Amino acid sequence: MTDLRVGLIGYGVAGAFFHAPLIAATPGLRLSAVVTGNPGRAAEASSRYGARVVPDAAELWDSVDLVVVASPNRTHVPLTEAALKAGLPVVVDKPLSATARQARGLIDLARERGRMLTVFQNRRWDGDFLTIERLAAAGELGTVHRLESRFERWRPVPKGGWRELGGAEEVGGLLYDLGSHLVDQALRLLGPVTSVYAEADVRRSGVASDDDTFIALTHAGGARSHLWASAVASRLGPRFRVLGSRAGYVKHGLDVQEDRLRAGLAPGSAGFGDDPEDRWGVLGTDEAGRRIRTEPGDYLAFYRSVASALREGAPPPVDPEEVVAALTVLEAARRSATEGAVVTL
């Protein structure tokens, strides 16, 4: 069958390091066009992928079969809306939007036009999270009553850019950046949320958006999630600590796939998603714990599912209704951090 032609809007970090190599490595997909106004990025996209480079997204609509939106967060809603109105299925990098209401509008439009809409929640395919899902499904943890999850880094000097320097209109800051992943994983593992408490601080000089954030969730089933996202963590905590009625699981270190993508390794190559043995997590108790092999990370699974959805009518890899639920939590977290109060959903 002829490959589906993919148009990628944006060739910054998300586009160049995540979407472009994953699209190129997925059977049935071809990166045919890239939207960027940066000459250096344009040259790289053209030489590496043979993609046609255009300066404006409107030039894609008549020449591609799928649109991927990986541009700055504030542009996600208008670009997704324009692509859907042009009759094209869309993949959007997280966050889909700033509000659940905006997301609902895009879902309604996609249904009206009969087109796929899905969101790149790639951290569902982190090896450590896949391991936790496997352990929970197998009953190894018993009843999970607490999830602790962290995306922490030590970046005392700001990198600059809209994520750090822009205000709320940019949908920047860690609450919507890394928080989109943290909340999504918590909902996947422990289900709906009934109350939210959050703290969002700006610790570094010259930064306009939150760079040190904490979210506490109470789930409908009684479990609790404590979630951290920070750029100023001088000592890193465990990536995951999951406590259950039978055992706990503790895992240090981030999933390896991002670093390997940034290093230029080909997704799908031998060992691409494999975690080194010295970074495997520990399952059990302090008295009796054992190292557990980390499941291979598999970001390619997202785009394989996209291809199946478009070719065979399979469900999209991420149901946008689940994204609405996560955005509802993030909105409540923003309100909680502003008011200093617990928000009930």
mmCIF file of C-alpha atoms in Angstrom:
data_model
loop_
_atom_site.group_PDB
_atom_site.id
_atom_site.type_symbol
_atom_site.label_atom_id
_atom_site.label_comp_id
_atom_site.label_asym_id
_atom_site.label_seq_id
_atom_site.Cartn_x
_atom_site.Cartn_y
_atom_site.Cartn_z
ATOM 1 C CA MET A 1 0.000 0.000 0.000
ATOM 2 C CA THR A 2 1.127 3.571 -0.612
ATOM 3 C CA ASP A 3 2.615 5.230 2.443
ATOM 4 C CA LEU A 4 0.472 7.830 4.170
ATOM 5 C CA ARG A 5 1.954 11.282 3.627
ATOM 6 C CA VAL A 6 2.569 13.079 6.931
ATOM 7 C CA GLY A 7 2.848 16.835 7.306
ATOM 8 C CA LEU A 8 4.707 17.917 10.450
ATOM 9 C CA ILE A 9 4.018 21.429 11.765
ATOM 10 C CA GLY A 10 6.977 22.557 13.833
ATOM 11 C CA TYR A 11 10.568 21.342 13.841
ATOM 12 C CA GLY A 12 11.798 22.382 17.274
ATOM 13 C CA VAL A 13 12.523 19.934 20.087
ATOM 14 C CA ALA A 14 9.225 18.062 19.791
ATOM 15 C CA GLY A 15 9.230 17.919 16.014
ATOM 16 C CA ALA A 16 12.904 17.204 15.377
ATOM 17 C CA PHE A 17 13.732 14.831 18.241
ATOM 18 C CA PHE A 18 10.437 13.015 18.735
ATOM 19 C CA HIS A 19 7.901 13.157 15.918
ATOM 20 C CA ALA A 20 10.119 13.228 12.819
ATOM 21 C CA PRO A 21 12.277 10.180 13.664
ATOM 22 C CA LEU A 22 9.290 8.197 14.953
ATOM 23 C CA ILE A 23 7.227 8.944 11.841
ATOM 24 C CA ALA A 24 10.166 8.036 9.587
ATOM 25 C CA ALA A 25 10.633 4.712 11.414
ATOM 26 C CA THR A 26 6.950 3.674 11.224
ATOM 27 C CA PRO A 27 5.987 1.336 8.368
ATOM 28 C CA GLY A 28 3.218 2.865 6.275
ATOM 29 C CA LEU A 29 4.051 6.480 7.150
ATOM 30 C CA ARG A 30 6.267 8.915 5.243
ATOM 31 C CA LEU A 31 7.363 12.324 6.462
ATOM 32 C CA SER A 32 6.590 14.240 3.283
ATOM 33 C CA ALA A 33 6.422 17.864 4.457
ATOM 34 C CA VAL A 34 7.640 19.997 7.358
ATOM 35 C CA VAL A 35 6.489 23.475 8.332
ATOM 36 C CA THR A 36 9.257 25.683 9.720
ATOM 37 C CA GLY A 37 10.516 29.187 9.084
ATOM 38 C CA ASN A 38 13.978 28.487 10.507
ATOM 39 C CA PRO A 39 16.531 28.061 7.674
ATOM 40 C CA GLY A 40 18.795 25.740 9.648
ATOM 41 C CA ARG A 41 15.920 23.493 10.703
ATOM 42 C CA ALA A 42 14.545 23.526 7.175
ATOM 43 C CA ALA A 43 17.858 22.340 5.753
ATOM 44 C CA GLU A 44 18.130 19.578 8.354
ATOM 45 C CA ALA A 45 14.595 18.297 7.759
ATOM 46 C CA SER A 46 15.122 18.295 4.012
ATOM 47 C CA SER A 47 18.485 16.558 4.054
ATOM 48 C CA ARG A 48 17.648 13.979 6.715
ATOM 49 C CA TYR A 49 14.153 13.008 5.580
ATOM 50 C CA GLY A 50 13.824 14.315 2.051
ATOM 51 C CA ALA A 51 10.802 16.279 3.231
ATOM 52 C CA ARG A 52 9.402 19.263 1.393
ATOM 53 C CA VAL A 53 9.732 22.334 3.622
ATOM 54 C CA VAL A 54 7.062 25.045 3.598
ATOM 55 C CA PRO A 55 6.775 28.221 5.673
ATOM 56 C CA ASP A 56 3.041 28.047 6.387
ATOM 57 C CA ALA A 57 0.739 25.252 7.564
ATOM 58 C CA ALA A 58 -1.945 26.221 5.036
ATOM 59 C CA GLU A 59 0.339 24.862 2.311
ATOM 60 C CA LEU A 60 -0.048 21.347 3.714
ATOM 61 C CA TRP A 61 -3.780 20.813 3.481
ATOM 62 C CA ASP A 62 -3.941 19.644 -0.142
ATOM 63 C CA SER A 63 -0.797 17.503 -0.147
ATOM 64 C CA VAL A 64 -0.803 15.272 2.976
ATOM 65 C CA ASP A 65 -2.901 12.492 4.512
ATOM 66 C CA LEU A 66 -2.110 13.220 8.173
ATOM 67 C CA VAL A 67 -1.137 16.376 10.069
ATOM 68 C CA VAL A 68 1.074 16.346 13.172
ATOM 69 C CA VAL A 69 0.972 19.538 15.260
ATOM 70 C CA ALA A 70 4.252 19.985 17.163
ATOM 71 C CA SER A 71 4.356 23.776 17.229
ATOM 72 C CA PRO A 72 4.271 25.982 20.376
ATOM 73 C CA ASN A 73 1.412 25.179 22.750
ATOM 74 C CA ARG A 74 -0.561 28.365 22.082
ATOM 75 C CA THR A 75 -0.956 27.317 18.419
ATOM 76 C CA HIS A 76 -2.290 23.806 19.061
ATOM 77 C CA VAL A 77 -5.981 24.702 19.048
ATOM 78 C CA PRO A 78 -6.114 26.951 15.941
ATOM 79 C CA LEU A 79 -3.864 24.671 13.869
ATOM 80 C CA THR A 80 -5.755 21.525 14.866
ATOM 81 C CA GLU A 81 -9.040 23.228 14.087
ATOM 82 C CA ALA A 82 -7.778 24.325 10.674
ATOM 83 C CA ALA A 83 -6.477 20.841 9.815
ATOM 84 C CA LEU A 84 -9.741 19.163 10.829
ATOM 85 C CA LYS A 85 -11.764 21.678 8.805
ATOM 86 C CA ALA A 86 -9.539 20.819 5.844
ATOM 87 C CA GLY A 87 -10.673 17.203 6.235
ATOM 88 C CA LEU A 88 -7.447 15.808 7.684
ATOM 89 C CA PRO A 89 -6.800 13.523 10.681
ATOM 90 C CA VAL A 90 -4.566 15.091 13.327
ATOM 91 C CA VAL A 91 -1.948 14.101 15.899
ATOM 92 C CA VAL A 92 -1.320 16.875 18.435
ATOM 93 C CA ASP A 93 1.613 17.073 20.797
ATOM 94 C CA LYS A 94 0.578 17.470 24.418
ATOM 95 C CA PRO A 95 -1.027 19.514 25.813
ATOM 96 C CA LEU A 96 -3.908 19.435 23.366
ATOM 97 C CA SER A 97 -5.157 22.773 24.701
ATOM 98 C CA ALA A 98 -5.173 25.020 27.744
ATOM 99 C CA THR A 99 -8.675 24.041 28.844
ATOM 100 C CA ALA A 100 -10.968 21.052 28.790
ATOM 101 C CA ARG A 101 -13.579 23.180 27.049
ATOM 102 C CA GLN A 102 -11.226 23.891 24.139
ATOM 103 C CA ALA A 103 -10.380 20.196 23.912
ATOM 104 C CA ARG A 104 -14.061 19.282 23.871
ATOM 105 C CA GLY A 105 -14.602 21.667 20.963
ATOM 106 C CA LEU A 106 -11.850 19.957 18.957
ATOM 107 C CA ILE A 107 -13.272 16.505 19.729
ATOM 108 C CA ASP A 108 -16.719 17.598 18.582
ATOM 109 C CA LEU A 109 -15.235 19.017 15.369
ATOM 110 C CA ALA A 110 -13.311 15.793 14.680
ATOM 111 C CA ARG A 111 -16.483 13.743 15.122
ATOM 112 C CA GLU A 112 -18.458 16.104 12.922
ATOM 113 C CA ARG A 113 -15.863 15.786 10.146
ATOM 114 C CA GLY A 114 -15.344 12.053 10.694
ATOM 115 C CA ARG A 115 -11.594 12.419 11.228
ATOM 116 C CA MET A 116 -9.182 10.918 13.758
ATOM 117 C CA LEU A 117 -7.899 13.158 16.536
ATOM 118 C CA THR A 118 -5.306 11.881 18.989
ATOM 119 C CA VAL A 119 -2.699 13.333 21.345
ATOM 120 C CA PHE A 120 0.993 12.410 21.682
ATOM 121 C CA GLN A 121 1.029 11.204 25.286
ATOM 122 C CA ASN A 122 4.218 9.272 24.593
ATOM 123 C CA ARG A 123 5.059 8.691 28.254
ATOM 124 C CA ARG A 124 2.412 5.969 28.336
ATOM 125 C CA TRP A 125 5.060 3.960 26.485
ATOM 126 C CA ASP A 126 7.931 4.671 28.877
ATOM 127 C CA GLY A 127 9.497 1.391 29.950
ATOM 128 C CA ASP A 128 9.100 2.130 33.659
ATOM 129 C CA PHE A 129 5.408 2.956 33.329
ATOM 130 C CA LEU A 130 4.800 -0.141 31.200
ATOM 131 C CA THR A 131 6.498 -2.118 33.995
ATOM 132 C CA ILE A 132 4.201 -0.638 36.626
ATOM 133 C CA GLU A 133 1.145 -1.439 34.513
ATOM 134 C CA ARG A 134 2.368 -5.030 34.126
ATOM 135 C CA LEU A 135 3.029 -5.434 37.857
ATOM 136 C CA ALA A 136 -0.364 -3.966 38.764
ATOM 137 C CA ALA A 137 -2.217 -6.156 36.240
ATOM 138 C CA ALA A 138 -0.452 -9.255 37.557
ATOM 139 C CA GLY A 139 -1.400 -8.464 41.165
ATOM 140 C CA GLU A 140 2.248 -8.166 42.218
ATOM 141 C CA LEU A 141 1.586 -4.893 44.032
ATOM 142 C CA GLY A 142 -1.765 -5.845 45.539
ATOM 143 C CA THR A 143 -4.092 -2.871 45.818
ATOM 144 C CA VAL A 144 -2.167 0.263 44.857
ATOM 145 C CA HIS A 145 -2.879 2.991 47.391
ATOM 146 C CA ARG A 146 -0.145 5.533 46.621
ATOM 147 C CA LEU A 147 1.680 6.679 43.487
ATOM 148 C CA GLU A 148 4.670 8.998 43.712
ATOM 149 C CA SER A 149 5.908 10.169 40.331
ATOM 150 C CA ARG A 150 8.578 12.709 39.431
ATOM 151 C CA PHE A 151 10.004 14.514 36.451
ATOM 152 C CA GLU A 152 12.823 16.399 38.149
ATOM 153 C CA ARG A 153 15.864 18.089 36.648
ATOM 154 C CA TRP A 154 18.650 20.355 37.855
ATOM 155 C CA ARG A 155 18.669 23.393 35.554
ATOM 156 C CA PRO A 156 19.493 26.394 37.743
ATOM 157 C CA VAL A 157 20.220 28.511 34.653
ATOM 158 C CA PRO A 158 17.128 28.950 32.447
ATOM 159 C CA LYS A 159 17.378 27.743 28.856
ATOM 160 C CA GLY A 160 15.091 30.500 27.589
ATOM 161 C CA GLY A 161 12.306 30.087 25.065
ATOM 162 C CA TRP A 162 8.538 30.371 25.265
ATOM 163 C CA ARG A 163 8.125 27.490 27.747
ATOM 164 C CA GLU A 164 9.989 29.454 30.419
ATOM 165 C CA LEU A 165 9.627 33.074 29.379
ATOM 166 C CA GLY A 166 6.012 33.219 28.189
ATOM 167 C CA GLY A 167 2.998 33.880 30.349
ATOM 168 C CA ALA A 168 -0.272 31.994 30.602
ATOM 169 C CA GLU A 169 -1.112 32.844 26.985
ATOM 170 C CA GLU A 170 1.770 30.582 25.877
ATOM 171 C CA VAL A 171 0.414 27.619 27.920
ATOM 172 C CA GLY A 172 3.966 27.269 29.198
ATOM 173 C CA GLY A 173 5.438 26.152 32.506
ATOM 174 C CA LEU A 174 5.922 22.711 33.974
ATOM 175 C CA LEU A 175 2.304 22.232 35.063
ATOM 176 C CA TYR A 176 1.185 21.887 31.442
ATOM 177 C CA ASP A 177 4.485 20.526 30.090
ATOM 178 C CA LEU A 178 5.586 17.666 32.335
ATOM 179 C CA GLY A 179 2.372 17.812 34.359
ATOM 180 C CA SER A 180 0.462 16.625 31.270
ATOM 181 C CA HIS A 181 2.438 13.375 31.440
ATOM 182 C CA LEU A 182 2.322 12.989 35.218
ATOM 183 C CA VAL A 183 -1.438 13.433 35.418
ATOM 184 C CA ASP A 184 -2.092 11.247 32.380
ATOM 185 C CA GLN A 185 -0.108 8.374 33.906
ATOM 186 C CA ALA A 186 -1.823 8.768 37.286
ATOM 187 C CA LEU A 187 -5.266 8.612 35.698
ATOM 188 C CA ARG A 188 -4.260 5.582 33.621
ATOM 189 C CA LEU A 189 -3.058 3.713 36.687
ATOM 190 C CA LEU A 190 -5.500 4.782 39.393
ATOM 191 C CA GLY A 191 -8.592 6.105 37.646
ATOM 192 C CA PRO A 192 -10.734 9.249 38.020
ATOM 193 C CA VAL A 193 -9.890 12.048 40.450
ATOM 194 C CA THR A 194 -12.197 13.592 43.045
ATOM 195 C CA SER A 195 -9.974 16.352 44.462
ATOM 196 C CA VAL A 196 -6.836 18.255 43.528
ATOM 197 C CA TYR A 197 -4.293 20.256 45.500
ATOM 198 C CA ALA A 198 -1.297 21.920 43.826
ATOM 199 C CA GLU A 199 1.643 24.226 44.430
ATOM 200 C CA ALA A 200 3.247 26.001 41.453
ATOM 201 C CA ASP A 201 6.231 28.263 42.024
ATOM 202 C CA VAL A 202 8.681 30.282 39.947
ATOM 203 C CA ARG A 203 12.119 29.766 41.514
ATOM 204 C CA ARG A 204 14.543 31.125 38.906
ATOM 205 C CA SER A 205 15.166 34.762 38.053
ATOM 206 C CA GLY A 206 13.850 35.834 34.668
ATOM 207 C CA VAL A 207 11.419 32.928 34.330
ATOM 208 C CA ALA A 208 7.725 33.772 33.907
ATOM 209 C CA SER A 209 6.136 30.304 34.146
ATOM 210 C CA ASP A 210 6.129 27.727 36.934
ATOM 211 C CA ASP A 211 9.380 25.764 37.214
ATOM 212 C CA ASP A 212 8.806 23.954 40.531
ATOM 213 C CA THR A 213 5.414 22.272 40.820
ATOM 214 C CA PHE A 214 3.676 19.713 43.032
ATOM 215 C CA ILE A 215 0.249 18.098 42.490
ATOM 216 C CA ALA A 216 -1.678 15.929 44.951
ATOM 217 C CA LEU A 217 -4.619 13.913 43.642
ATOM 218 C CA THR A 218 -7.255 11.922 45.485
ATOM 219 C CA HIS A 219 -8.700 9.217 43.251
ATOM 220 C CA ALA A 220 -12.275 7.982 43.358
ATOM 221 C CA GLY A 221 -11.077 4.557 44.472
ATOM 222 C CA GLY A 222 -9.331 6.007 47.522
ATOM 223 C CA ALA A 223 -5.743 5.953 46.228
ATOM 224 C CA ARG A 224 -3.593 9.076 46.217
ATOM 225 C CA SER A 225 -1.052 10.394 43.724
ATOM 226 C CA HIS A 226 1.756 12.787 44.609
ATOM 227 C CA LEU A 227 3.354 14.259 41.492
ATOM 228 C CA TRP A 228 6.410 16.493 41.155
ATOM 229 C CA ALA A 229 7.782 18.465 38.201
ATOM 230 C CA SER A 230 10.832 20.627 38.800
ATOM 231 C CA ALA A 231 13.722 22.270 36.991
ATOM 232 C CA VAL A 232 15.456 23.167 40.271
ATOM 233 C CA ALA A 233 15.847 19.783 41.982
ATOM 234 C CA SER A 234 19.476 19.731 43.147
ATOM 235 C CA ARG A 235 18.973 16.177 44.436
ATOM 236 C CA LEU A 236 16.692 13.982 42.354
ATOM 237 C CA GLY A 237 14.065 11.738 43.915
ATOM 238 C CA PRO A 238 12.979 8.378 42.471
ATOM 239 C CA ARG A 239 11.190 8.521 39.141
ATOM 240 C CA PHE A 240 8.504 6.264 40.608
ATOM 241 C CA ARG A 241 7.583 4.979 44.061
ATOM 242 C CA VAL A 242 4.406 2.900 43.922
ATOM 243 C CA LEU A 243 3.064 1.471 47.185
ATOM 244 C CA GLY A 244 0.546 -1.351 47.294
ATOM 245 C CA SER A 245 -0.993 -3.667 49.858
ATOM 246 C CA ARG A 246 1.390 -6.507 48.910
ATOM 247 C CA ALA A 247 4.558 -4.755 47.744
ATOM 248 C CA GLY A 248 6.086 -1.548 46.524
ATOM 249 C CA TYR A 249 8.081 -0.663 43.425
ATOM 250 C CA VAL A 250 10.827 1.966 43.343
ATOM 251 C CA LYS A 251 12.536 3.083 40.142
ATOM 252 C CA HIS A 252 15.236 5.716 39.624
ATOM 253 C CA GLY A 253 16.208 7.430 36.384
ATOM 254 C CA LEU A 254 14.221 8.563 33.376
ATOM 255 C CA ASP A 255 13.191 6.352 30.492
ATOM 256 C CA VAL A 256 16.079 5.993 28.026
ATOM 257 C CA GLN A 257 14.200 6.751 24.805
ATOM 258 C CA GLU A 258 14.380 10.553 24.908
ATOM 259 C CA ASP A 259 18.154 10.590 25.353
ATOM 260 C CA ARG A 260 18.567 8.068 22.552
ATOM 261 C CA LEU A 261 16.348 10.066 20.211
ATOM 262 C CA ARG A 262 18.327 13.218 20.984
ATOM 263 C CA ALA A 263 21.538 11.293 20.269
ATOM 264 C CA GLY A 264 20.222 10.383 16.835
ATOM 265 C CA LEU A 265 19.661 6.668 17.422
ATOM 266 C CA ALA A 266 17.041 5.129 15.169
ATOM 267 C CA PRO A 267 13.760 4.175 16.887
ATOM 268 C CA GLY A 268 13.145 0.489 16.503
ATOM 269 C CA SER A 269 16.848 -0.366 16.321
ATOM 270 C CA ALA A 270 18.077 -3.243 18.481
ATOM 271 C CA GLY A 271 17.913 -2.358 22.175
ATOM 272 C CA PHE A 272 16.561 1.142 21.527
ATOM 273 C CA GLY A 273 14.080 1.052 24.407
ATOM 274 C CA ASP A 274 16.034 -1.230 26.753
ATOM 275 C CA ASP A 275 16.867 0.024 30.236
ATOM 276 C CA PRO A 276 20.374 -0.787 31.520
ATOM 277 C CA GLU A 277 20.278 -3.502 34.200
ATOM 278 C CA ASP A 278 21.850 -1.250 36.818
ATOM 279 C CA ARG A 279 18.803 1.044 36.517
ATOM 280 C CA TRP A 280 16.118 -1.615 36.928
ATOM 281 C CA GLY A 281 13.609 -0.923 39.686
ATOM 282 C CA VAL A 282 13.140 -2.894 42.895
ATOM 283 C CA LEU A 283 9.917 -4.730 43.757
ATOM 284 C CA GLY A 284 8.996 -5.902 47.240
ATOM 285 C CA THR A 285 9.630 -4.570 50.740
ATOM 286 C CA ASP A 286 12.740 -3.410 52.585
ATOM 287 C CA GLU A 287 13.059 -6.910 54.035
ATOM 288 C CA ALA A 288 12.549 -8.758 50.753
ATOM 289 C CA GLY A 289 13.067 -6.870 47.519
ATOM 290 C CA ARG A 290 14.285 -7.958 44.109
ATOM 291 C CA ARG A 291 15.298 -6.173 40.941
ATOM 292 C CA ILE A 292 12.699 -6.282 38.186
ATOM 293 C CA ARG A 293 13.633 -6.008 34.525
ATOM 294 C CA THR A 294 12.224 -2.805 33.035
ATOM 295 C CA GLU A 295 9.879 -3.396 30.126
ATOM 296 C CA PRO A 296 11.323 -2.073 26.856
ATOM 297 C CA GLY A 297 10.117 1.424 26.139
ATOM 298 C CA ASP A 298 8.182 1.690 22.887
ATOM 299 C CA TYR A 299 7.343 5.175 21.600
ATOM 300 C CA LEU A 300 6.974 3.671 18.132
ATOM 301 C CA ALA A 301 3.820 1.934 19.382
ATOM 302 C CA PHE A 302 2.077 5.308 19.254
ATOM 303 C CA TYR A 303 2.648 5.845 15.545
ATOM 304 C CA ARG A 304 2.076 2.190 14.701
ATOM 305 C CA SER A 305 -1.361 2.649 16.266
ATOM 306 C CA VAL A 306 -1.903 5.862 14.313
ATOM 307 C CA ALA A 307 -1.206 3.982 11.079
ATOM 308 C CA SER A 308 -3.599 1.203 12.122
ATOM 309 C CA ALA A 309 -6.298 3.721 12.995
ATOM 310 C CA LEU A 310 -6.076 5.341 9.574
ATOM 311 C CA ARG A 311 -5.623 2.139 7.555
ATOM 312 C CA GLU A 312 -7.885 -0.270 9.410
ATOM 313 C CA GLY A 313 -10.232 1.854 11.499
ATOM 314 C CA ALA A 314 -8.620 0.736 14.766
ATOM 315 C CA PRO A 315 -8.983 2.992 17.838
ATOM 316 C CA PRO A 316 -6.458 5.834 18.050
ATOM 317 C CA PRO A 317 -3.517 5.287 20.436
ATOM 318 C CA VAL A 318 -4.805 7.957 22.847
ATOM 319 C CA ASP A 319 -8.520 8.590 23.215
ATOM 320 C CA PRO A 320 -8.984 12.393 23.312
ATOM 321 C CA GLU A 321 -11.755 11.931 25.881
ATOM 322 C CA GLU A 322 -9.030 10.801 28.304
ATOM 323 C CA VAL A 323 -7.145 13.994 27.515
ATOM 324 C CA VAL A 324 -10.209 16.035 28.496
ATOM 325 C CA ALA A 325 -10.160 14.306 31.892
ATOM 326 C CA ALA A 326 -6.466 15.131 32.354
ATOM 327 C CA LEU A 327 -6.967 18.762 31.308
ATOM 328 C CA THR A 328 -9.798 19.044 33.831
ATOM 329 C CA VAL A 329 -7.325 17.983 36.517
ATOM 330 C CA LEU A 330 -4.650 20.400 35.261
ATOM 331 C CA GLU A 331 -7.128 23.286 35.275
ATOM 332 C CA ALA A 332 -8.084 22.392 38.834
ATOM 333 C CA ALA A 333 -4.390 22.237 39.766
ATOM 334 C CA ARG A 334 -3.786 25.705 38.340
ATOM 335 C CA ARG A 335 -6.751 27.033 40.288
ATOM 336 C CA SER A 336 -5.599 25.285 43.474
ATOM 337 C CA ALA A 337 -2.084 26.727 43.159
ATOM 338 C CA THR A 338 -3.515 30.208 42.639
ATOM 339 C CA GLU A 339 -6.030 30.055 45.499
ATOM 340 C CA GLY A 340 -4.060 27.859 47.886
ATOM 341 C CA ALA A 341 -7.038 25.558 48.321
ATOM 342 C CA VAL A 342 -8.155 22.024 47.554
ATOM 343 C CA VAL A 343 -10.393 21.896 44.469
ATOM 344 C CA THR A 344 -13.143 19.304 44.403
ATOM 345 C CA LEU A 345 -14.117 17.814 41.044
#
